[in-house]
mmCIF file of N, CA and C in Angstrom:
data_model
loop_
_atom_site.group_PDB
_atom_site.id
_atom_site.type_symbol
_atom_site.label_atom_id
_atom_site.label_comp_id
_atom_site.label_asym_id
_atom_site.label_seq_id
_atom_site.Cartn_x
_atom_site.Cartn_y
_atom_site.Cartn_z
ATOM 1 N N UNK G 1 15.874 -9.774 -1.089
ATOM 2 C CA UNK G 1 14.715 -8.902 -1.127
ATOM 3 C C UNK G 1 15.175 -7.462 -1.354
ATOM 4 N N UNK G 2 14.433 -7.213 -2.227
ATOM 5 C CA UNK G 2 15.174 -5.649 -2.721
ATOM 6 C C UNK G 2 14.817 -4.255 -1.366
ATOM 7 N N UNK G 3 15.647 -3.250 -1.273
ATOM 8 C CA UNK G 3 15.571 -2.439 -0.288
ATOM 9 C C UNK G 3 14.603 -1.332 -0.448
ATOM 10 N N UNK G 4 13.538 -1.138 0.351
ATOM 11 C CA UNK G 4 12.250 0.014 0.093
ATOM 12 C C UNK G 4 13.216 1.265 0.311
ATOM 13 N N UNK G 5 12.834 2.089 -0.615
ATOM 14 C CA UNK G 5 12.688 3.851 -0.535
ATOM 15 C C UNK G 5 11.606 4.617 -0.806
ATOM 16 N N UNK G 6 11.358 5.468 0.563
ATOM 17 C CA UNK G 6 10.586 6.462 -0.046
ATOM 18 C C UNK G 6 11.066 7.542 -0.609
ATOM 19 N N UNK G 7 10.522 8.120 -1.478
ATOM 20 C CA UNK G 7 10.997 9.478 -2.134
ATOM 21 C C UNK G 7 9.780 10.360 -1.900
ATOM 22 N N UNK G 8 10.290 11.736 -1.367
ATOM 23 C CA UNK G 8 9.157 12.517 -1.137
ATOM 24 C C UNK G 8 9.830 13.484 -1.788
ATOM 25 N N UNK G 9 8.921 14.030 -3.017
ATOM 26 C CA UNK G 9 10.068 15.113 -3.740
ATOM 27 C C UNK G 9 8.465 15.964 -4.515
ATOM 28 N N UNK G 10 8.537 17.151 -4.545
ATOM 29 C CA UNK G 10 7.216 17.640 -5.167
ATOM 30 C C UNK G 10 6.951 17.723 -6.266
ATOM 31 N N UNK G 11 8.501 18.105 -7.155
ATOM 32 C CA UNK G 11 9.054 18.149 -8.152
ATOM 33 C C UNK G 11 8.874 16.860 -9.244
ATOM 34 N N UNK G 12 7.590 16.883 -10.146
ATOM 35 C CA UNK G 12 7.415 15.586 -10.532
ATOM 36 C C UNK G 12 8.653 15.120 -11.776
ATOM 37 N N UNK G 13 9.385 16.029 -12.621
ATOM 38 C CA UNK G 13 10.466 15.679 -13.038
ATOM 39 C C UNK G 13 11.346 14.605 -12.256
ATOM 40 N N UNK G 14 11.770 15.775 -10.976
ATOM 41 C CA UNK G 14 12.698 15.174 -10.469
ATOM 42 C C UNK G 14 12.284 13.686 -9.584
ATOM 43 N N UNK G 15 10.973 13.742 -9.450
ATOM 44 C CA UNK G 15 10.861 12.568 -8.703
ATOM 45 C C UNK G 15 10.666 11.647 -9.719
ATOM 46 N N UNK G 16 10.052 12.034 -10.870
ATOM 47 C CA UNK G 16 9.982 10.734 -11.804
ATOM 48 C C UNK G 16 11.794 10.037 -12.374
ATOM 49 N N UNK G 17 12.731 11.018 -12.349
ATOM 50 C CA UNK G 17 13.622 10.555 -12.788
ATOM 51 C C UNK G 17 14.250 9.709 -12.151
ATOM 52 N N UNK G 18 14.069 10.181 -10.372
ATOM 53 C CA UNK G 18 14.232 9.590 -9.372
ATOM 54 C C UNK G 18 14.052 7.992 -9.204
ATOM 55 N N UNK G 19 13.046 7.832 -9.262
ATOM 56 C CA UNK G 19 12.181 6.891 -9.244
ATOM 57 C C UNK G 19 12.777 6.094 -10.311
ATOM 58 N N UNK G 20 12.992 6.402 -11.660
ATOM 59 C CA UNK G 20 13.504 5.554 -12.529
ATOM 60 C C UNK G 20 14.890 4.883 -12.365
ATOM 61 N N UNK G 21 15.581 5.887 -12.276
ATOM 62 C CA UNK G 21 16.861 5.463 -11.527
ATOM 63 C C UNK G 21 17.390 4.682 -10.528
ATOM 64 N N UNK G 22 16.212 4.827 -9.488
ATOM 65 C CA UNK G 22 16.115 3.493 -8.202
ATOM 66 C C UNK G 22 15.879 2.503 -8.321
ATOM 67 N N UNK G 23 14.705 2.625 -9.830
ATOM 68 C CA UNK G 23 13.996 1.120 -9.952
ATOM 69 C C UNK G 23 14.506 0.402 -10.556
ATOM 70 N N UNK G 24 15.440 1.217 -11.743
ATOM 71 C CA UNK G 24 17.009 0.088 -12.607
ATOM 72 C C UNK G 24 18.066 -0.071 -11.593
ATOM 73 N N UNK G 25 18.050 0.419 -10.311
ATOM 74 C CA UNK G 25 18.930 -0.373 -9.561
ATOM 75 C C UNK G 25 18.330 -1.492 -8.777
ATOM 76 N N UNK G 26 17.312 -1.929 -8.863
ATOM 77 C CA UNK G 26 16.776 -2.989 -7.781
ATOM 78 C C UNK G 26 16.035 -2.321 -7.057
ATOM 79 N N UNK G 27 15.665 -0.818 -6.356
ATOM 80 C CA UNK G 27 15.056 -1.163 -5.127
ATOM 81 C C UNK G 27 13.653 -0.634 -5.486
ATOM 82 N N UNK G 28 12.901 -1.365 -4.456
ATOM 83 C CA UNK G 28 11.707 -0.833 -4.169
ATOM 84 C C UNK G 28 11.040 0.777 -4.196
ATOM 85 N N UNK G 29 10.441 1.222 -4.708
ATOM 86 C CA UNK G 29 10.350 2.161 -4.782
ATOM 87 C C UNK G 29 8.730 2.714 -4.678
ATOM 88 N N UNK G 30 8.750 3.656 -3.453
ATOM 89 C CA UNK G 30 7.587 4.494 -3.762
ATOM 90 C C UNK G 30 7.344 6.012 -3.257
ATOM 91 N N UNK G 31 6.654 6.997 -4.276
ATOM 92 C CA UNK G 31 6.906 8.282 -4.205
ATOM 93 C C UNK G 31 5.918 8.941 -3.852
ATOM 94 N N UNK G 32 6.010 10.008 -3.336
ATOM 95 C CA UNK G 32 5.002 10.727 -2.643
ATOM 96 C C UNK G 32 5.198 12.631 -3.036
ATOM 97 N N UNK G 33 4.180 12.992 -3.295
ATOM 98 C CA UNK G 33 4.385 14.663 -3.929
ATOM 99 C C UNK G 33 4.533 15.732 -2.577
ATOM 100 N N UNK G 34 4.433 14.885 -1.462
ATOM 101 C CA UNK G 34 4.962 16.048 -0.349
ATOM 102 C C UNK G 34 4.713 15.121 0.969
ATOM 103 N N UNK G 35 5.072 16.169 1.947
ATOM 104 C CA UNK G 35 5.863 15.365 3.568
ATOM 105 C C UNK G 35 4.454 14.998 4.209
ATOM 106 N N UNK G 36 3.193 15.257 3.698
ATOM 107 C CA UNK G 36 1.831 14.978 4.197
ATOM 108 C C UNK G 36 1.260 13.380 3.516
ATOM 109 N N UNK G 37 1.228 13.520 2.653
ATOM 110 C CA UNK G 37 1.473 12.010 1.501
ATOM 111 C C UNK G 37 2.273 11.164 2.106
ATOM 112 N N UNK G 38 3.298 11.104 2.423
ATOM 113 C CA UNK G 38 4.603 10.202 2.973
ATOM 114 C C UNK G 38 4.711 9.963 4.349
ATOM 115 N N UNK G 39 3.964 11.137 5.280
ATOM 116 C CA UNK G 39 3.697 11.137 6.550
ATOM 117 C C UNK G 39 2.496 9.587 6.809
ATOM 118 N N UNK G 40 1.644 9.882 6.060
ATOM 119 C CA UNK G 40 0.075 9.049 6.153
ATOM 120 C C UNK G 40 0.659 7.881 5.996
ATOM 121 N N UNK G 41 1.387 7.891 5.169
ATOM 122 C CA UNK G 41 1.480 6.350 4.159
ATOM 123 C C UNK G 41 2.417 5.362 5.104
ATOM 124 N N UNK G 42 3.475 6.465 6.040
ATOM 125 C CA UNK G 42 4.442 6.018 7.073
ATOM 126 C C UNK G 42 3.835 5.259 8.237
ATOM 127 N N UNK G 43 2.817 6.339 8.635
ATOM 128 C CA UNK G 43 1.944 5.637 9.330
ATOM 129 C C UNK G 43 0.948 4.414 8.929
ATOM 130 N N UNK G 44 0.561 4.235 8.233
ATOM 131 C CA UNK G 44 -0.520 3.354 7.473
ATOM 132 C C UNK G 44 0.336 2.230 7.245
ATOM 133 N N UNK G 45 1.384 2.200 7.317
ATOM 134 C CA UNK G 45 2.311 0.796 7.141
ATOM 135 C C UNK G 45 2.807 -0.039 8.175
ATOM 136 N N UNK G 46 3.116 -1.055 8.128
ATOM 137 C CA UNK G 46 3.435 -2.071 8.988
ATOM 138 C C UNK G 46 5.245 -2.041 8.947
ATOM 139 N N UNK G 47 5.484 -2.462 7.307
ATOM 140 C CA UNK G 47 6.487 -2.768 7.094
ATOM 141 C C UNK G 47 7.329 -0.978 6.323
ATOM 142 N N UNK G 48 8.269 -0.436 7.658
ATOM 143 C CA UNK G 48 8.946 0.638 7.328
ATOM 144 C C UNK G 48 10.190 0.823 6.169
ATOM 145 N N UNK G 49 10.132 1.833 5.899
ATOM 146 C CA UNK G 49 11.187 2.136 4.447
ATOM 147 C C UNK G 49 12.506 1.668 5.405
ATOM 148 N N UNK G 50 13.409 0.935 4.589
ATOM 149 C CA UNK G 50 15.115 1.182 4.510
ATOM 150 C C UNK G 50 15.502 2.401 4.406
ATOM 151 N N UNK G 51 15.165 3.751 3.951
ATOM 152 C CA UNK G 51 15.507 4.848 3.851
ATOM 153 C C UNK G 51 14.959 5.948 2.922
ATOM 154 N N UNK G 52 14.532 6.945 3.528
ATOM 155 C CA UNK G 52 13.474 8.265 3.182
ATOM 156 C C UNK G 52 14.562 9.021 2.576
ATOM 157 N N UNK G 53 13.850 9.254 0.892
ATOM 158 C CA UNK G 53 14.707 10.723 0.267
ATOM 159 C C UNK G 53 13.747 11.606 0.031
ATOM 160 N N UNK G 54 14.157 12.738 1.042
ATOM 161 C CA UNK G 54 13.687 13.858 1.402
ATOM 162 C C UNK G 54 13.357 15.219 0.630
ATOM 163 N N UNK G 55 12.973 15.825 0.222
ATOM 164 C CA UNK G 55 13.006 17.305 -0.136
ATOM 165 C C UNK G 55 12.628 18.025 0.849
ATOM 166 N N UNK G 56 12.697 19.192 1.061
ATOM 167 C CA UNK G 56 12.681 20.263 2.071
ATOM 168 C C UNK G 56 11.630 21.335 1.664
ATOM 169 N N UNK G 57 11.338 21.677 0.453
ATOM 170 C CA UNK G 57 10.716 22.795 0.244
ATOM 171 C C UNK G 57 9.757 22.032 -0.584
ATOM 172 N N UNK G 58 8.681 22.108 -0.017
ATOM 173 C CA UNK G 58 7.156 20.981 -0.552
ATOM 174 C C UNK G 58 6.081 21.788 -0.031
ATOM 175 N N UNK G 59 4.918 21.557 -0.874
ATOM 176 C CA UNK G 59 3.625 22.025 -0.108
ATOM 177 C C UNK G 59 3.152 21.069 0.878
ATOM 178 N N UNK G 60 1.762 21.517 1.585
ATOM 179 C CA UNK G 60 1.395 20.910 2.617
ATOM 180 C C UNK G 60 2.208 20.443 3.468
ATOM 181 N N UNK G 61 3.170 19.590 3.696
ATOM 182 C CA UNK G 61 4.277 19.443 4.922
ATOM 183 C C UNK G 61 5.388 19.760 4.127
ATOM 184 N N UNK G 62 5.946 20.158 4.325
ATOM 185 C CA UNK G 62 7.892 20.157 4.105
ATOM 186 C C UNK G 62 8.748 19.567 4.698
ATOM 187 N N UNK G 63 9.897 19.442 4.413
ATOM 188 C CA UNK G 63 10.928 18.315 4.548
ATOM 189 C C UNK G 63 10.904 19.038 6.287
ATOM 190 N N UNK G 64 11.037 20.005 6.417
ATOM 191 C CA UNK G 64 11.384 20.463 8.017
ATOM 192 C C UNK G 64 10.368 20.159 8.696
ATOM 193 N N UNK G 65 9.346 20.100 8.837
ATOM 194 C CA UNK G 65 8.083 19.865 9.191
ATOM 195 C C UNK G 65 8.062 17.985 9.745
ATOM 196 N N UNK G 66 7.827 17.213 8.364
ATOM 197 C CA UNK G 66 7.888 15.862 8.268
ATOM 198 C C UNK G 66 9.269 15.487 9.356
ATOM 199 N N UNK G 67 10.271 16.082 8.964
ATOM 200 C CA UNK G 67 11.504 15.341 9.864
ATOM 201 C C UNK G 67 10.944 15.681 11.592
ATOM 202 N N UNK G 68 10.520 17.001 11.766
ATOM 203 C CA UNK G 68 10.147 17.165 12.804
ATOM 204 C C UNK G 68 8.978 16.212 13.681
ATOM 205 N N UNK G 69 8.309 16.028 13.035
ATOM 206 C CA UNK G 69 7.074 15.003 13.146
ATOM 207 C C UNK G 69 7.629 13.592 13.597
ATOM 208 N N UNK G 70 8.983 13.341 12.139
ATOM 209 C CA UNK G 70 9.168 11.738 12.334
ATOM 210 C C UNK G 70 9.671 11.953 14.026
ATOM 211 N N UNK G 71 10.441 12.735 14.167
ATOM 212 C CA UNK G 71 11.561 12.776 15.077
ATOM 213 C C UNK G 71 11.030 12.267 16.605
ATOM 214 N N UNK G 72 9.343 12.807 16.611
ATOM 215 C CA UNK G 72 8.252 12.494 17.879
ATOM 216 C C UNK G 72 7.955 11.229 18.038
ATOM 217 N N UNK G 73 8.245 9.688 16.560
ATOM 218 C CA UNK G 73 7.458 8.965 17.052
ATOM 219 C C UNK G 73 8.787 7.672 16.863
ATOM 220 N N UNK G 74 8.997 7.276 18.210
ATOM 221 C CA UNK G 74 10.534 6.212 18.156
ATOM 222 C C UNK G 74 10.310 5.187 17.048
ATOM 223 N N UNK G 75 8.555 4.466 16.624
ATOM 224 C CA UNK G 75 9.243 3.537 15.958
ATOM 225 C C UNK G 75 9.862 4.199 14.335
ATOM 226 N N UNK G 76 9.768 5.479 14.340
ATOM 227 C CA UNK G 76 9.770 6.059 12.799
ATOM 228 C C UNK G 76 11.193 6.494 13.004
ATOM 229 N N UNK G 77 11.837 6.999 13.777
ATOM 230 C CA UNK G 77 13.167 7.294 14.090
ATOM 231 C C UNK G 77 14.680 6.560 13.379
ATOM 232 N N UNK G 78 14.429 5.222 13.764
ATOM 233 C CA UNK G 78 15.692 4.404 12.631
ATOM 234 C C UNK G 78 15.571 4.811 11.395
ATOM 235 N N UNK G 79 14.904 4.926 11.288
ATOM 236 C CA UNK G 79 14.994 5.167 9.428
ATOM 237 C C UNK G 79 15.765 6.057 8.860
ATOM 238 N N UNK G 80 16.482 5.999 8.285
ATOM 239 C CA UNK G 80 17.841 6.838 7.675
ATOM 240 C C UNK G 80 16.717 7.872 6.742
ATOM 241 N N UNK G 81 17.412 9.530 6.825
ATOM 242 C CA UNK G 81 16.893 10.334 5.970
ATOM 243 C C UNK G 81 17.681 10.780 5.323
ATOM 244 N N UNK G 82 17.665 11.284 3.786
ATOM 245 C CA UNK G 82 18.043 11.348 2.944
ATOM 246 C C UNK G 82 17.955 12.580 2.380
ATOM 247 N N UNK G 83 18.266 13.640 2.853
ATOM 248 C CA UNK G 83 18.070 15.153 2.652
ATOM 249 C C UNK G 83 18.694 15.877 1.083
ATOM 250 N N UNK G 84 17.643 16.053 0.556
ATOM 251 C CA UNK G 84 18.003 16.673 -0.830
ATOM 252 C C UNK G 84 17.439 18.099 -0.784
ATOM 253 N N UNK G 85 18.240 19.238 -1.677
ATOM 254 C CA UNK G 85 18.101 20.719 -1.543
ATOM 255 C C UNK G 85 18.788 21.193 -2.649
ATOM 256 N N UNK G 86 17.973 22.561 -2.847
ATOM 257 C CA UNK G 86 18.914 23.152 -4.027
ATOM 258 C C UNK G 86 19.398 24.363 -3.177
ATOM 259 N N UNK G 87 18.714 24.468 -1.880
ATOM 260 C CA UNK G 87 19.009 25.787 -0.910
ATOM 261 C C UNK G 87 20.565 25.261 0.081
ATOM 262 N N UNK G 88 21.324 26.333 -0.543
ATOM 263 C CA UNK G 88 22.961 25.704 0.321
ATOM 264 C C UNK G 88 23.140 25.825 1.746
ATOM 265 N N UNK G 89 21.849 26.856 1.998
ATOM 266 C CA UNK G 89 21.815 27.202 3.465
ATOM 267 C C UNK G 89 20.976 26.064 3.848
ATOM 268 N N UNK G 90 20.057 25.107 3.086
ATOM 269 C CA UNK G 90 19.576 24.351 4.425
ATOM 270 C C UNK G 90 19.714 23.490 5.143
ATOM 271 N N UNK G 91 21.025 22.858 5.029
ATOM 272 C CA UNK G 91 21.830 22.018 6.294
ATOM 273 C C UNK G 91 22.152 22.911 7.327
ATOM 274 N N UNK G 92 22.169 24.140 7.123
ATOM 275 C CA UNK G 92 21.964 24.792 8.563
ATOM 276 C C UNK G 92 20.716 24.712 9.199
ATOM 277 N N UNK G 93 19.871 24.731 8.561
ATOM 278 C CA UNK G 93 18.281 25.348 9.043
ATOM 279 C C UNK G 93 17.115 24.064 9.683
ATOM 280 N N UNK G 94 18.469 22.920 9.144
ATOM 281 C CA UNK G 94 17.448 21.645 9.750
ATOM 282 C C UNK G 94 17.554 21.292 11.425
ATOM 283 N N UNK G 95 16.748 21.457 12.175
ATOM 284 C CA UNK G 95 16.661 21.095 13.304
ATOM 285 C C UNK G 95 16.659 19.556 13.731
ATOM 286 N N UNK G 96 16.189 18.589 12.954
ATOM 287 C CA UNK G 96 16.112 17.085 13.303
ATOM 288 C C UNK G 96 17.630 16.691 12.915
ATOM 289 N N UNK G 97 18.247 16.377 14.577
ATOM 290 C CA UNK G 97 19.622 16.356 14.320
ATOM 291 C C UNK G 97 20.029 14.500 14.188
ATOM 292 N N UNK G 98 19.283 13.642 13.698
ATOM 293 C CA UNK G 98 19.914 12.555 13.112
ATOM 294 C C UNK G 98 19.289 12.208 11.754
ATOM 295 N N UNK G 99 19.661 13.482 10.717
ATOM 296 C CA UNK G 99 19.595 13.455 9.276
ATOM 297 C C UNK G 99 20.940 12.526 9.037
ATOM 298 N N UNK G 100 20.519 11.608 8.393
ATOM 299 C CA UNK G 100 21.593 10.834 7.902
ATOM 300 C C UNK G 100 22.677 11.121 6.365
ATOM 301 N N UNK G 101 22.117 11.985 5.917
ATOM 302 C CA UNK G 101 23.220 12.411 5.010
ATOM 303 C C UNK G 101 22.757 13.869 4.210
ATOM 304 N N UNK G 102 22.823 14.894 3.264
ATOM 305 C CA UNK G 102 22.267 15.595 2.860
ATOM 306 C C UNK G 102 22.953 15.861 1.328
ATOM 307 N N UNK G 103 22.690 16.218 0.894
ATOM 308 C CA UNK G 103 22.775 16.500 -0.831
ATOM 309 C C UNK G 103 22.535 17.545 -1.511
ATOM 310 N N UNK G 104 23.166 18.259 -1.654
ATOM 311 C CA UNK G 104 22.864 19.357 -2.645
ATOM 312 C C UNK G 104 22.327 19.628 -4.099
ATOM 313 N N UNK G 105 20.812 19.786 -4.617
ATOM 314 C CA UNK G 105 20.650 19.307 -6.197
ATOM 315 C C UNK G 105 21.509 20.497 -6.638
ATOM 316 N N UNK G 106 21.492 20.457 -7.304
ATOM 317 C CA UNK G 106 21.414 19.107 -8.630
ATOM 318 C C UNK G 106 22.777 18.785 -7.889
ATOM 319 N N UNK G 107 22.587 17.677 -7.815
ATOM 320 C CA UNK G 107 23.697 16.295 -7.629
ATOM 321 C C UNK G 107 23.879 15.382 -8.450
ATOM 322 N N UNK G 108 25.438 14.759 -8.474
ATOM 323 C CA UNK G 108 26.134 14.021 -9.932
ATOM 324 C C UNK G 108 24.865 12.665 -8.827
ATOM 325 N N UNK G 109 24.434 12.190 -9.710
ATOM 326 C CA UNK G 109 23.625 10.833 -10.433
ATOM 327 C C UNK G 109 24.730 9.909 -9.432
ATOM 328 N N UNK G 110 25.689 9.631 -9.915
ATOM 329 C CA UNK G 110 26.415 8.376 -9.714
ATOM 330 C C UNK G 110 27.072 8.483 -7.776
ATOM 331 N N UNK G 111 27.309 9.339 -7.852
ATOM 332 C CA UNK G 111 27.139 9.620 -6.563
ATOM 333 C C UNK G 111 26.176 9.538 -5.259
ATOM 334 N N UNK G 112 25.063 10.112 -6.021
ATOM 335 C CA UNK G 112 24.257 9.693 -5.269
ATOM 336 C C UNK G 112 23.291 8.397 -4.949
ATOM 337 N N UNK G 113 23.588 7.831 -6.551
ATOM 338 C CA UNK G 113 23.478 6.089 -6.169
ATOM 339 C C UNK G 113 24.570 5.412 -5.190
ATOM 340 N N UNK G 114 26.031 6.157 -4.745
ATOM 341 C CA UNK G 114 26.641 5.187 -3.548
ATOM 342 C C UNK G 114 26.407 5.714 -2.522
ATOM 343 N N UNK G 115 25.715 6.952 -2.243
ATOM 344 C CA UNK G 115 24.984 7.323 -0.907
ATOM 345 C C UNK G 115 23.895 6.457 -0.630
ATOM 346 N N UNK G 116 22.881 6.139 -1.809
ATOM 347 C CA UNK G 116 21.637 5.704 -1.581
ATOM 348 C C UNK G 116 22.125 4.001 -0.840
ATOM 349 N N UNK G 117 22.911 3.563 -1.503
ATOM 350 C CA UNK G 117 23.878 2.127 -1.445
ATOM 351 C C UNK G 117 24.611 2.456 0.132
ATOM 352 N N UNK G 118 24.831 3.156 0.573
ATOM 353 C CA UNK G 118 25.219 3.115 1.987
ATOM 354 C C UNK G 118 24.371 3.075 2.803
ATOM 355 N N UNK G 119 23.650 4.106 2.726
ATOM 356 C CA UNK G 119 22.422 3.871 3.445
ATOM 357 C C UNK G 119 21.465 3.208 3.597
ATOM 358 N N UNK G 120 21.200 2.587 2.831
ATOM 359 C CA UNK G 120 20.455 1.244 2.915
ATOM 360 C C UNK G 120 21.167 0.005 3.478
ATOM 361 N N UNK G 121 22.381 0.424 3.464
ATOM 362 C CA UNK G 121 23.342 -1.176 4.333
ATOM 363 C C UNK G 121 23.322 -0.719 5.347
ATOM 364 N N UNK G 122 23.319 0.352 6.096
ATOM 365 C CA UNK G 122 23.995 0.373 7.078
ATOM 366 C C UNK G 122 23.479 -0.142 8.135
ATOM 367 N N UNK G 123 24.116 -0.918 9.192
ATOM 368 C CA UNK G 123 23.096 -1.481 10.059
ATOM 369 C C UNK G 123 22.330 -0.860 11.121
ATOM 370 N N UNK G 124 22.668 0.682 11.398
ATOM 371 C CA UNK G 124 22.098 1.931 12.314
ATOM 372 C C UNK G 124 22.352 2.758 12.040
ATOM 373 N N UNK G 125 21.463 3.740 11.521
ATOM 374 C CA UNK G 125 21.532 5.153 11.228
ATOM 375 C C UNK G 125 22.616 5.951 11.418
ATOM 376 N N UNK G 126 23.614 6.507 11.057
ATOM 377 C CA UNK G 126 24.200 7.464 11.263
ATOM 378 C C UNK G 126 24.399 8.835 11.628
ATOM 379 N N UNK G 127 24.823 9.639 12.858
ATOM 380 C CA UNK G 127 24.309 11.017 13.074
ATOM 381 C C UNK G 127 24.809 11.982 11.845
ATOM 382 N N UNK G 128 24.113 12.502 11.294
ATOM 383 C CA UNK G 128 24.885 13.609 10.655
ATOM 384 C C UNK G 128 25.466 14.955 11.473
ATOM 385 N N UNK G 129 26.966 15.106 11.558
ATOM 386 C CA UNK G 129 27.163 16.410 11.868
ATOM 387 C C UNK G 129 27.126 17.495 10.914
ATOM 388 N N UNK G 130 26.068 18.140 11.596
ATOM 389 C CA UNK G 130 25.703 19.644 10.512
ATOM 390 C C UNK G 130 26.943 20.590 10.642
ATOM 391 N N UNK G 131 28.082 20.478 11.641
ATOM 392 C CA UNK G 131 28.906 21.596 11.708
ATOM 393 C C UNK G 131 30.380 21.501 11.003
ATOM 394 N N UNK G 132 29.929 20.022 10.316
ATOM 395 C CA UNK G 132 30.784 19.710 9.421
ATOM 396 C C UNK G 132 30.632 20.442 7.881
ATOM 397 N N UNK G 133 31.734 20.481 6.816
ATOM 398 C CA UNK G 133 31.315 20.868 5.125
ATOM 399 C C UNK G 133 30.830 19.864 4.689
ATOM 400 N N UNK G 134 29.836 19.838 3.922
ATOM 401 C CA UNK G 134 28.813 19.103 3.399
ATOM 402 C C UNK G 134 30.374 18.388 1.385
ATOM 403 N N UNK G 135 30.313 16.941 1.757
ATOM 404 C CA UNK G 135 31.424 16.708 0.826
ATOM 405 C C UNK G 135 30.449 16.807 -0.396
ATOM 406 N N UNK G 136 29.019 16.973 -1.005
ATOM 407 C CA UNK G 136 28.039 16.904 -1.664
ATOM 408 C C UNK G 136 28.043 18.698 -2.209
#
């Protein structure tokens, strides 16, 4: 059974390319134009994503906002997040401290298909340390 992602990206380029790219790898895929869209839809579901790719700077909710939100409700918590940015400062600025990985755009493509590929195996979320250099 192929692995669900959400993509919450505002950027319809980037989410459409997104999206294409996930869906020639096998997985499930569905996208949302900001952290209010993806919030509802989180809730409104039974069956939760394998792993949320994030943007940070969105209208109506933002990536800081949404993570903050997920962070309140335990069954939304496992879910691996997937933090994408073109701002270098905002792995400092994120407060929800079990972001599971973060990314700097523009990011090499191939790379970030073996992030997306980790994270979806992994069998429990991973903490991200923010006080680490970001290898992205």
């Amino acid at each position: 059974m192929a692995k669900s992602l959400f993509i919450v990206e505002d950027d319809e380029f980037i989410r459409s390319d997104l999206i294409e790219l996930l869906l020639d790898e096998g997985y499930d895929v569905t996208a949302y134009k900001n952290g209010q869209e993806a919030w509802d839809a989180l809730n409104a579901r039974r069956k939760l994503p394998d792993l949320i790719i994030l943007d940070l700077m969105m209208p109506m909710m933002d990536g800081y906002e949404f993570t903050e939100q997920l962070s309140k409700v335990p069954r939304l918590t496992p879910i691996p997040i997937l933090v994408l940015s073109a701002d270098a400062r905002a792995k400092t600025k994120l407060s929800f401290p079990k972001i599971a990985r973060y990314m700097k755009k523009p990011m090499d493509l191939d790379r970030f298909l073996v992030v997306v590929d980790e994270l979806v195996t992994l069998p429990k979320r991973p903490e991200m340390d923010l006080s680490q250099p970001s290898l992205f």
